[in-house]
Amino acid sequence: MNPVPTFARRLQFNNTLRWLLPVVLVLLFLTILIWLPWQAREMESNERQEQLIADTLWVEQTIRFQLGRDEESLRALGADIDNGHLTPNQLRERMAQLLNNGHELLRVQWIDPQGRMITGSDDGAPLSEISRTTADIARRTHNAQYTQPEAQNPDPHAPPAAVLMDYHVPLYRGGTYLGSLVATYQVSALLEEMVPWWFAQENQITLTDRDDHVLARRAAAGPGHGVYTHKRALDLPGVNITLVTDSVKSAPRLLPNLLVGSVIVLSLGLLWSLLALWGHITRRLAAEGALRQQMSFRTAMENSLVTGLRARDLEGRVTYVNPAFCQLVGYPPEELIGKVPPMPYWAPEAMAEYQHRFAAVLAGTITPQFETIFQRADGTRVPVLIFEAPLVDKDGRQTGWMGSILDISDRKRIEELNRQQHEKLQTSARLATMGEIASMLAHELNQPLAAISSYTTGALNVLGRAEASGAPVDGSMLKPALEQASAQAQRAGQIIRSVHAFVKKREPLREEVTLPALLEGIRALIELQARRFYVVIHTELAPDLPPLRIDRMMVEQVLLNLTRNAIEAMAHIPPQRRVLTLRASYDAAAGQVSVAVIDQGHGIPQDVAERLFSPFFSTKAEGMGMGLNICRTAIEFHGGALTHHANPEGGTIFTFTLPAAPVATHTGAI
Ligand code: ADP
């Protein structure tokens, strides 16, 4: 199984979880916030309903209990009538007593089997049709019965349209039906007398018949709201009456306004902050992603660099090294980071130089670019080129130094190879020139040799004549001839020595020499070349020329090459223009001597100028094309420059410069 997709999936899952979890939690919180008041309302509502049911039951029980007590009293009275113990007066007294005990009772009367009143608590009233039927049922069943309540109208003792209900207790004496004891209830009085006031304050109480017709109603605190209601049948023999309670309380308000408001405001605030947080997190994640990408890009870049990188703080402590630097010095990063000088890669022989440079760094100055050597962990030396720049933080404050370090071993090797190559080429070029010079030499030496020969022959003739005549030798005649011969011999010798020195291969050797002395040394050779084409040599040397510290032989060769080219360029122009000028001046400000070789020859066309310094480029049939290339190398080796431009008077001017001060050696750099 490939671990990378698994890791990526896990990362993605983690990211999803990071934003999903708070969202789910907040939604849960909001749901609970909304659900809680709703739940509280439900609970309150249930509680009220349950309370109403309990209260209704209690009221029903109370009514039942009171009616039960009345029934009991009536049955006891009935039994006394049955036994015939009571006198009519006693009976009336008992009846009055009953009415006193139960205010719900309107009257009590004893009626005979024909429905006529025998004795009553008042004057009595004729029985209604329903009441008579009930009396009959009670008689037949021998059980006390209630009549269906009905409005009794008109009744002199009852309030208008009062709903009344009779209770019949059948009377038997020894199996003989004596009629009924009838108790008349005013139904509304049941509610007034039997329902406690506190219940009536909170509820509308109604008694209904089986067809839901209202028999009586008590609404002390106004009509009920129909929200909390309960029905309870009064279990009375012979009659269907239902007790209906309806609370005056309305449904609990969902939430007090303040609570609703604060919940809404809080929820909105929460949502807003969640969105803001979300936005913030998204931006942060995007920034983090970009940063991570930048980091990996930077790391990849640093790791792929072949240039060593090293950062140091202001105390010179190494704070960062890249892999290329570690590879260069052969130490792992942990052995370098946090180190203060002396560093493990400092070579003992260059310690003084490092210390000096480090002191400068501490003082806040750096050498932006310099060469030095490092010592690798295995003890080998490596030449390096170091570039240093200040390291600044985001506020522009300098926090240290950043250095890039180049391994220049290869460059040094190539430079050395080039140098050797050039030397070989110089030797070859010299040899080639020597061939030419040898032929010229043979021709030129002819002159002095012929002169010497004729001077010596003349001198010998003088001696011969003196010997033949026996006259003494005239020294004054011999001396000029011998002097001339000697001068010519010396000149020949100088030509030969110069050629010898020129072709001899040797190591570069710097010596202090003045330009006039140098020119003097090669004058004979230049004249030799010039004479071939009848070129006149002009020398214009500034009087303040300082001495030069140069490899004499090299600079001589440069001059010889340039003068030879100049002379050859004038080979085919009118003889009166064949003037070679050698001009030397000193620029004190730049501290350098400049030497110009000026001809009035054919000049250099553009296409030739472009390839002038390329090795083996020549326009001459017998040319090697190495001269200018070697010249430039030699001049640059001395820290100068070789340039050329067209001579305004026709021809070309080649100029080279040489520093007057001693040339800085590069040994200090390593
Ligand atoms: P070579 O002299 O062997 O040809 P050089 O490198 O000395 O090689 O010169 C290269 C070419 O530059 C010459 O062939 C010539 O065409 C041109 N050149 C050099 N010096 C001069 C000059 N003073 N005037 C005109 N042409 C020149």
XYZ file of C-alpha atoms and ligand atoms in Angstrom:
697
model
C 0.000 0.000 0.000
C 1.247 3.397 -0.912
C 1.727 5.465 2.268
C 1.605 8.865 0.548
C -2.105 8.879 -0.427
C -2.950 7.523 3.048
C -1.082 10.393 4.635
C -2.697 12.895 2.261
C -6.128 11.438 3.047
C -5.465 11.695 6.766
C -4.316 15.277 6.349
C -7.438 16.103 4.375
C -9.587 14.351 6.987
C -7.881 16.354 9.741
C -8.514 19.592 7.849
C -12.190 18.686 7.339
C -12.498 17.767 11.029
C -10.890 21.055 12.046
C -13.720 23.129 10.596
C -16.501 20.528 10.821
C -16.190 20.006 14.568
C -16.794 23.624 15.642
C -19.650 23.939 13.143
C -21.343 20.826 14.520
C -20.785 21.980 18.087
C -22.215 25.430 17.408
C -25.250 23.962 15.635
C -25.764 21.625 18.578
C -25.510 24.536 20.959
C -28.038 26.551 18.948
C -30.434 23.590 18.788
C -30.246 23.158 22.547
C -30.711 26.886 23.022
C -33.917 26.795 20.990
C -35.089 23.430 22.317
C -34.712 24.276 26.009
C -37.422 27.017 26.262
C -39.733 24.956 24.104
C -39.193 21.992 26.395
C -39.762 24.189 29.456
C -43.048 25.374 27.988
C -44.122 21.800 27.295
C -43.284 20.797 30.841
C -45.121 23.738 32.308
C -48.123 22.995 30.136
C -48.143 19.315 31.179
C -47.755 20.306 34.776
C -50.735 22.664 34.607
C -52.846 20.052 32.877
C -51.942 17.448 35.477
C -52.666 19.918 38.230
C -56.080 20.654 36.714
C -56.889 16.943 36.454
C -55.913 16.405 40.070
C -57.928 19.437 41.187
C -60.938 18.362 39.117
C -60.766 14.895 40.653
C -60.620 16.449 44.064
C -63.651 18.666 43.345
C -65.559 15.708 41.931
C -64.742 13.735 45.071
C -65.865 16.636 47.237
C -69.211 16.898 45.408
C -69.624 13.151 45.535
C -68.770 13.142 49.236
C -71.252 15.920 50.043
C -74.014 14.303 48.016
C -73.154 10.961 49.689
C -73.585 12.584 53.083
C -76.929 14.048 52.015
C -77.996 10.630 50.675
C -77.008 9.086 53.979
C -79.034 11.614 55.977
C -82.052 11.196 53.698
C -81.879 7.418 53.926
C -81.708 7.669 57.726
C -84.740 9.995 57.707
C -86.490 7.594 55.333
C -85.810 4.673 57.707
C -87.238 6.684 60.608
C -90.380 7.448 58.560
C -90.605 3.742 57.670
C -90.518 2.810 61.290
C -93.233 5.370 62.097
C -91.233 6.772 64.973
C -91.582 10.353 63.981
C -94.341 12.750 64.620
C -95.124 15.169 61.820
C -93.475 17.963 63.794
C -90.357 15.956 64.412
C -90.277 15.101 60.736
C -90.469 18.767 59.734
C -87.746 19.573 62.232
C -85.496 16.886 60.773
C -86.187 18.181 57.281
C -85.352 21.765 58.356
C -82.187 20.433 59.936
C -81.242 18.791 56.646
C -81.714 22.024 54.764
C -79.583 23.818 57.322
C -76.751 21.345 56.937
C -76.804 21.327 53.170
C -77.389 24.689 51.515
C -77.434 22.968 48.156
C -80.820 21.488 49.099
C -83.812 23.583 48.119
C -86.436 21.520 49.872
C -87.174 18.084 51.299
C -90.701 16.587 51.151
C -92.467 13.305 51.709
C -94.917 12.496 48.970
C -97.480 9.736 48.982
C -97.630 7.087 46.208
C -99.941 9.429 44.270
C -97.374 12.196 44.300
C -99.082 14.415 46.849
C -97.028 15.977 49.582
C -97.556 14.513 53.035
C -94.966 16.559 54.891
C -92.356 19.046 53.541
C -89.752 21.540 54.546
C -91.864 24.142 52.851
C -95.179 24.298 51.059
C -93.863 21.987 48.393
C -94.264 22.023 44.670
C -95.845 19.583 42.281
C -93.467 16.963 40.913
C -92.436 17.302 37.344
C -93.090 14.622 34.836
C -89.485 13.380 34.992
C -89.520 13.427 38.763
C -92.682 11.327 38.887
C -91.104 8.778 36.521
C -88.021 8.638 38.737
C -90.239 8.107 41.799
C -91.799 5.206 40.006
C -88.399 3.706 39.099
C -87.228 4.118 42.686
C -90.388 2.424 43.917
C -89.886 -0.488 41.571
C -86.195 -0.950 42.120
C -86.328 -0.190 45.868
C -83.284 2.023 45.236
C -82.869 5.706 45.684
C -82.656 7.588 42.377
C -81.732 11.066 41.077
C -83.851 12.733 38.414
C -82.387 14.210 35.290
C -81.833 17.932 36.150
C -84.276 20.283 34.433
C -85.261 23.905 34.549
C -88.226 24.372 36.897
C -90.397 27.111 35.711
C -92.160 28.818 37.200
C -91.373 28.083 40.766
C -92.276 30.623 43.461
C -89.286 29.603 45.612
C -86.632 28.985 43.011
C -84.835 31.684 41.071
C -86.147 31.994 37.553
C -85.062 29.214 35.241
C -83.247 27.485 38.061
C -82.103 24.003 37.176
C -83.318 21.565 39.769
C -82.666 17.906 40.427
C -84.670 15.617 42.699
C -83.446 12.713 44.774
C -86.059 10.040 45.470
C -85.707 7.648 48.425
C -88.535 5.058 48.217
C -90.284 4.396 51.578
C -91.597 0.949 52.559
C -93.109 -0.160 55.743
C -93.392 -3.950 55.984
C -93.535 -4.212 52.170
C -96.083 -1.410 51.840
C -95.015 1.455 49.678
C -95.367 4.676 51.610
C -94.308 7.030 48.843
C -90.932 8.802 48.450
C -88.782 11.120 50.397
C -87.824 13.718 47.754
C -84.889 16.059 48.202
C -84.650 18.843 45.588
C -81.226 20.183 44.735
C -80.602 23.457 43.024
C -77.844 22.362 40.616
C -76.076 25.743 40.588
C -75.922 25.577 44.389
C -73.903 22.396 44.073
C -71.135 24.474 42.483
C -71.577 27.434 44.774
C -71.519 25.407 47.962
C -69.255 22.480 47.218
C -66.460 23.946 45.076
C -63.776 25.732 47.134
C -63.234 29.386 46.337
C -59.542 29.042 45.349
C -60.451 26.503 42.690
C -63.249 28.718 41.422
C -60.761 31.610 41.184
C -58.592 29.711 38.746
C -61.167 27.786 36.775
C -64.542 28.039 35.127
C -66.571 25.087 36.456
C -69.543 23.762 34.544
C -72.005 20.944 35.083
C -73.467 19.501 31.880
C -76.050 16.833 31.123
C -75.527 13.919 28.801
C -76.255 16.113 25.770
C -73.628 18.610 26.901
C -76.276 21.156 27.845
C -74.991 23.490 30.501
C -76.799 22.865 33.793
C -74.828 25.251 35.963
C -71.692 27.328 35.630
C -69.405 29.098 38.019
C -66.904 31.522 36.518
C -65.661 33.654 39.353
C -62.519 34.802 37.502
C -64.083 35.038 34.079
C -64.516 32.468 31.350
C -61.965 29.705 30.846
C -59.489 29.852 27.965
C -60.153 26.375 26.713
C -56.457 25.481 26.936
C -56.450 23.360 30.061
C -59.769 21.535 30.385
C -60.932 18.336 31.999
C -64.200 16.428 32.140
C -65.233 14.148 34.904
C -68.586 12.313 35.157
C -70.307 12.533 38.559
C -71.198 8.971 39.255
C -74.771 9.420 40.556
C -77.446 6.728 40.322
C -80.024 7.491 37.666
C -78.422 10.571 36.219
C -75.597 11.585 33.863
C -73.899 14.758 35.011
C -70.439 15.763 33.926
C -68.168 18.113 35.751
C -66.219 20.237 33.260
C -63.331 22.391 34.412
C -61.675 24.990 32.170
C -58.673 26.898 33.481
C -58.619 30.648 33.121
C -54.894 30.373 32.420
C -53.764 30.663 28.847
C -50.995 28.579 27.347
C -47.612 29.596 28.709
C -45.951 32.103 26.436
C -43.193 30.473 24.479
C -40.523 32.722 25.889
C -40.399 35.983 27.643
C -39.409 38.585 25.037
C -36.104 39.367 26.723
C -35.039 35.749 26.696
C -36.029 35.322 23.056
C -34.226 38.508 22.159
C -31.067 37.565 23.958
C -31.098 34.059 22.486
C -31.496 35.480 19.000
C -28.827 38.129 19.525
C -26.486 35.612 21.095
C -27.065 33.123 18.300
C -26.489 35.771 15.658
C -23.365 36.919 17.467
C -22.169 33.366 17.704
C -22.843 32.759 14.032
C -21.085 35.953 13.093
C -18.039 35.140 15.196
C -18.028 31.630 13.796
C -18.071 32.984 10.258
C -15.352 35.487 11.126
C -13.325 32.718 12.720
C -13.887 30.577 9.704
C -12.728 33.326 7.402
C -9.731 33.924 9.601
C -8.833 30.243 9.694
C -9.234 29.961 5.935
C -6.962 32.947 5.417
C -4.471 31.571 7.904
C -4.488 28.165 6.286
C -3.991 29.752 2.872
C -1.117 31.849 4.246
C 0.366 28.811 5.956
C 0.091 26.827 2.742
C 1.777 29.574 0.771
C 4.466 29.831 3.426
C 5.031 26.102 3.431
C 5.306 26.155 -0.350
C 7.743 29.040 -0.162
C 9.731 27.171 2.463
C 9.920 23.972 0.446
C 10.796 26.002 -2.635
C 13.528 27.789 -0.692
C 14.793 24.568 0.859
C 14.869 22.847 -2.526
C 16.704 25.846 -3.921
C 19.224 25.882 -1.075
C 19.770 22.151 -1.289
C 20.327 22.282 -5.018
C 22.815 25.130 -4.720
C 26.435 24.294 -5.348
C 27.364 27.508 -3.612
C 27.868 27.191 0.118
C 25.722 29.497 2.259
C 26.601 30.510 5.790
C 24.782 32.981 8.035
C 26.347 34.502 11.132
C 24.919 36.745 13.812
C 26.540 39.965 14.939
C 28.756 38.068 17.409
C 30.034 35.896 14.578
C 28.085 32.820 15.747
C 27.074 30.562 12.870
C 23.276 30.488 12.652
C 22.754 28.691 9.383
C 24.676 26.547 6.883
C 23.335 24.892 3.740
C 24.207 21.352 2.566
C 26.664 22.675 -0.041
C 28.660 24.441 2.671
C 28.736 21.308 4.850
C 29.926 19.296 1.864
C 32.578 21.900 1.119
C 34.119 21.845 4.599
C 33.258 18.228 5.394
C 31.486 18.936 8.707
C 27.838 18.130 9.508
C 25.558 21.117 10.264
C 25.317 20.293 13.995
C 29.079 20.731 14.337
C 28.901 24.187 12.746
C 25.655 25.797 13.887
C 26.044 27.749 17.114
C 29.864 27.785 16.835
C 31.837 30.955 17.394
C 35.341 31.496 15.984
C 37.839 29.925 15.776
C 35.906 27.737 13.376
C 36.828 24.091 12.815
C 37.482 24.776 9.122
C 40.059 27.500 9.712
C 43.478 26.432 8.471
C 46.222 27.028 11.074
C 48.538 28.732 8.576
C 45.927 31.407 7.765
C 44.727 31.874 11.367
C 46.115 35.410 11.607
C 44.235 36.449 8.496
C 40.956 34.943 9.793
C 41.365 36.629 13.168
C 42.028 39.943 11.510
C 38.973 39.626 9.297
C 36.811 38.415 12.189
C 37.797 41.441 14.260
C 36.651 43.602 11.350
C 33.325 41.726 11.256
C 32.809 42.354 14.978
C 33.579 46.010 14.365
C 30.766 45.997 11.783
C 32.817 46.130 8.601
C 33.234 43.321 6.132
C 35.227 42.649 3.018
C 32.443 42.109 0.496
C 34.532 39.705 -1.554
C 37.782 37.906 -0.813
C 39.658 34.708 -1.422
C 40.915 32.472 1.326
C 41.453 28.814 2.132
C 39.449 26.471 4.307
C 40.672 23.289 5.899
C 38.348 20.351 5.371
C 37.574 17.844 8.126
C 40.070 15.448 6.507
C 42.793 18.100 6.684
C 42.896 18.921 2.976
C 42.832 22.560 1.903
C 40.270 24.094 -0.369
C 40.624 27.545 -1.942
C 37.376 29.496 -1.652
C 35.944 32.778 -2.835
C 33.675 34.427 -0.260
C 31.015 37.065 -0.828
C 29.527 38.624 2.263
C 26.509 40.867 2.705
C 24.602 42.187 5.729
C 21.619 40.149 6.862
C 18.633 42.338 7.743
C 15.366 41.392 9.396
C 11.871 42.509 8.393
C 12.278 45.843 10.213
C 15.447 46.603 8.316
C 17.680 45.962 11.362
C 20.928 44.169 10.742
C 20.991 40.842 12.525
C 24.185 39.405 11.098
C 25.985 38.515 7.939
C 25.186 36.191 5.072
C 28.086 34.726 3.155
C 28.142 32.692 -0.033
C 31.209 30.541 -0.470
C 32.473 29.255 -3.792
C 34.900 26.386 -4.103
C 37.460 27.773 -6.553
C 39.774 24.735 -6.674
C 38.685 24.047 -10.251
C 39.121 27.662 -11.241
C 42.578 27.707 -9.727
C 43.469 24.497 -11.508
C 42.245 25.871 -14.821
C 44.123 29.108 -14.258
C 47.291 27.126 -13.637
C 46.672 25.007 -16.722
C 46.089 28.154 -18.777
C 49.230 29.648 -17.492
C 51.228 26.568 -18.440
C 49.503 26.471 -21.799
C 50.364 30.086 -22.425
C 53.906 29.477 -21.479
C 54.147 26.632 -23.936
C 52.560 28.758 -26.607
C 54.911 31.572 -25.817
C 57.824 29.204 -26.263
C 56.445 27.978 -29.574
C 55.790 31.513 -30.675
C 59.278 32.486 -29.679
C 60.690 29.569 -31.593
C 58.684 30.537 -34.638
C 59.826 34.119 -34.307
C 63.340 32.840 -33.812
C 63.239 31.190 -37.219
C 62.366 34.497 -38.796
C 64.802 36.334 -36.662
C 67.543 33.845 -37.466
C 67.199 34.618 -41.138
C 67.045 38.329 -40.421
C 69.971 37.881 -38.083
C 71.992 36.206 -40.797
C 71.223 39.120 -43.067
C 71.798 41.781 -40.455
C 74.930 40.205 -39.054
C 76.316 40.362 -42.553
C 76.584 44.084 -42.255
C 78.568 44.310 -39.014
C 80.589 41.274 -40.009
C 81.338 42.765 -43.414
C 82.214 46.043 -41.712
C 84.450 44.262 -39.224
C 86.010 42.318 -42.038
C 86.720 45.451 -44.090
C 88.022 47.375 -41.043
C 90.315 44.525 -40.075
C 91.399 44.057 -43.731
C 92.202 47.818 -43.908
C 94.136 47.563 -40.651
C 96.038 44.513 -41.941
C 96.870 46.356 -45.189
C 98.259 49.263 -43.189
C 100.355 46.817 -41.161
C 101.486 44.971 -44.332
C 102.553 48.192 -46.055
C 104.463 49.328 -42.983
C 106.192 45.978 -42.750
C 107.189 46.030 -46.459
C 108.504 49.582 -46.330
C 110.110 49.019 -42.965
C 108.506 52.239 -41.766
C 107.037 52.296 -38.245
C 103.301 51.518 -37.918
C 101.092 54.638 -37.756
C 98.773 53.972 -34.756
C 96.548 56.921 -35.586
C 95.604 55.184 -38.834
C 94.888 51.808 -37.185
C 92.888 53.033 -34.172
C 89.660 54.287 -35.878
C 89.443 51.106 -37.957
C 89.844 48.886 -34.910
C 87.386 50.965 -32.903
C 84.786 50.628 -35.658
C 85.412 46.912 -35.857
C 85.005 46.596 -32.112
C 81.734 48.604 -32.129
C 80.328 46.467 -34.915
C 81.363 43.311 -33.095
C 79.640 44.532 -29.957
C 76.446 45.306 -31.870
C 76.463 41.886 -33.421
C 76.938 40.408 -29.990
C 74.025 42.402 -28.640
C 71.768 41.224 -31.435
C 72.710 37.630 -30.723
C 72.282 37.968 -26.945
C 68.898 39.579 -27.336
C 67.705 36.776 -29.586
C 69.093 34.215 -27.176
C 67.373 35.728 -24.211
C 64.137 36.040 -26.158
C 63.876 32.431 -27.127
C 65.069 31.016 -23.812
C 62.175 29.533 -21.828
C 62.141 30.491 -18.215
C 59.831 31.184 -15.196
C 58.231 34.640 -14.836
C 60.636 36.780 -12.902
C 59.637 40.185 -11.602
C 62.247 42.833 -11.346
C 62.267 46.571 -11.065
C 63.048 48.159 -14.400
C 62.449 51.531 -16.036
C 60.815 51.766 -19.424
C 63.757 53.555 -21.094
C 66.096 50.781 -19.934
C 63.702 48.159 -21.224
C 63.429 49.850 -24.622
C 67.170 50.147 -24.790
C 67.491 46.407 -24.334
C 65.393 45.622 -27.387
C 66.203 48.645 -29.483
C 68.651 46.668 -31.635
C 66.013 44.043 -32.403
C 63.350 46.615 -33.215
C 65.713 48.456 -35.477
C 66.601 45.222 -37.141
C 62.875 44.671 -37.964
C 62.397 48.307 -38.972
C 65.308 48.359 -41.318
C 63.749 45.613 -43.430
C 60.969 47.982 -44.499
C 62.820 51.263 -44.074
C 60.670 52.304 -41.137
C 61.774 55.258 -39.018
C 61.416 54.869 -35.225
C 60.333 57.796 -33.058
C 60.530 57.508 -29.294
C 58.539 59.927 -27.070
C 59.101 59.110 -23.403
C 57.672 61.300 -20.619
C 60.361 62.438 -18.203
C 58.465 61.359 -15.033
C 58.123 57.668 -15.849
C 58.288 55.649 -12.622
C 60.058 52.308 -12.413
C 57.951 49.204 -13.109
C 57.997 45.872 -11.316
C 57.606 43.479 -14.197
C 58.825 40.386 -15.913
C 61.194 42.117 -18.231
C 61.320 39.391 -20.813
C 57.509 39.282 -21.165
C 57.093 43.011 -21.616
C 59.987 43.030 -24.102
C 58.179 40.376 -26.055
C 54.966 42.447 -26.017
C 56.827 45.431 -27.377
C 58.598 43.357 -29.992
C 55.308 41.828 -31.154
C 53.512 45.151 -31.301
C 56.371 46.901 -33.100
C 56.745 44.023 -35.544
C 52.987 44.146 -36.343
C 53.174 47.912 -36.724
C 56.198 47.704 -39.025
C 54.602 44.998 -41.135
C 51.374 47.014 -41.416
C 53.422 49.835 -42.995
C 55.275 47.572 -45.462
C 53.180 48.565 -48.456
C 52.487 52.238 -47.871
C 54.499 55.205 -49.240
C 57.957 55.279 -47.608
C 57.540 58.820 -46.238
C 54.677 57.625 -44.020
C 56.565 54.685 -42.585
C 57.032 56.120 -39.111
C 56.760 54.001 -35.986
C 56.170 56.050 -32.822
C 56.699 54.649 -29.331
C 55.060 56.954 -26.773
C 55.110 56.432 -23.017
C 53.331 58.558 -20.389
C 52.516 58.351 -16.686
C 49.042 58.844 -15.214
C 49.800 59.614 -11.577
C 46.108 59.599 -10.546
C 45.593 56.082 -11.893
C 49.104 55.113 -10.877
C 49.893 53.526 -14.193
C 52.245 53.865 -17.099
C 50.729 53.750 -20.534
C 52.742 52.761 -23.644
C 51.396 53.402 -27.171
C 52.768 51.766 -30.324
C 51.595 54.015 -33.167
C 51.806 53.162 -36.855
C 50.422 54.734 -40.011
C 49.832 51.427 -41.751
C 46.805 49.891 -43.429
C 44.701 49.919 -40.212
C 42.386 47.178 -38.955
C 39.031 46.518 -40.655
C 35.995 45.764 -38.445
C 35.847 42.022 -39.177
C 39.537 41.638 -38.341
C 39.150 43.737 -35.173
C 36.517 41.324 -33.828
C 38.905 38.361 -33.959
C 42.126 40.206 -33.336
C 42.951 38.535 -30.032
C 41.753 35.033 -30.986
C 44.540 32.483 -30.963
C 45.852 31.550 -34.420
C 44.027 34.358 -36.137
C 46.242 35.962 -38.741
C 45.835 37.785 -42.016
C 49.426 37.105 -42.948
C 50.489 34.190 -45.136
C 53.298 33.234 -42.804
C 51.678 34.579 -39.570
C 51.037 32.336 -36.579
C 48.258 34.513 -35.118
C 49.485 34.077 -31.570
C 51.223 37.389 -31.044
C 48.369 39.587 -29.816
C 46.850 36.823 -27.768
C 50.103 36.301 -25.904
C 50.564 40.073 -25.550
C 47.193 40.508 -23.901
C 47.786 37.616 -21.505
C 51.163 39.029 -20.552
C 49.773 42.527 -19.915
C 46.787 41.247 -17.936
C 49.141 39.071 -15.925
C 50.796 42.295 -14.827
C 47.444 43.859 -13.907
C 47.264 46.080 -16.971
C 45.158 46.188 -20.149
C 45.882 46.016 -23.855
C 43.601 48.015 -26.182
C 43.759 49.334 -29.738
C 42.064 52.011 -31.749
C 42.369 53.613 -35.130
C 45.048 56.289 -35.564
C 43.337 59.568 -36.656
C 46.269 60.096 -39.038
C 45.804 56.647 -40.541
C 46.949 53.353 -39.168
C 46.510 51.876 -35.731
C 47.434 52.689 -32.139
C 47.997 49.768 -29.757
C 48.113 50.875 -26.109
C 48.989 48.875 -23.050
C 49.079 49.948 -19.407
C 51.186 48.714 -16.524
C 50.688 49.650 -12.872
C 53.434 51.747 -11.470
C 53.143 50.480 -7.943
C 54.318 46.949 -7.193
C 51.643 44.559 -8.476
C 49.570 42.948 -5.668
C 50.257 39.254 -5.485
C 47.378 36.824 -5.062
C 49.204 34.746 -2.485
C 47.651 36.829 0.307
C 44.226 35.745 -0.840
C 44.851 32.133 -0.031
P 50.408 37.488 -36.680
O 51.210 38.721 -36.576
O 51.203 36.263 -36.575
O 49.411 37.486 -37.792
P 49.102 38.621 -34.389
O 48.263 38.035 -33.312
O 50.263 39.388 -33.912
O 49.494 37.449 -35.317
O 48.208 39.566 -35.258
C 46.963 39.118 -35.745
C 46.477 39.961 -36.888
O 46.158 41.264 -36.443
C 47.493 40.184 -37.934
O 47.511 39.099 -38.875
C 47.036 41.478 -38.561
O 46.080 41.257 -39.577
C 46.373 42.217 -37.462
N 47.235 43.300 -36.921
C 47.985 43.225 -35.786
N 48.605 44.412 -35.573
C 48.229 45.244 -36.574
C 48.536 46.617 -36.919
N 49.359 47.369 -36.171
N 47.938 47.148 -38.021
C 47.088 46.394 -38.762
N 46.791 45.098 -38.520
C 47.353 44.534 -37.435
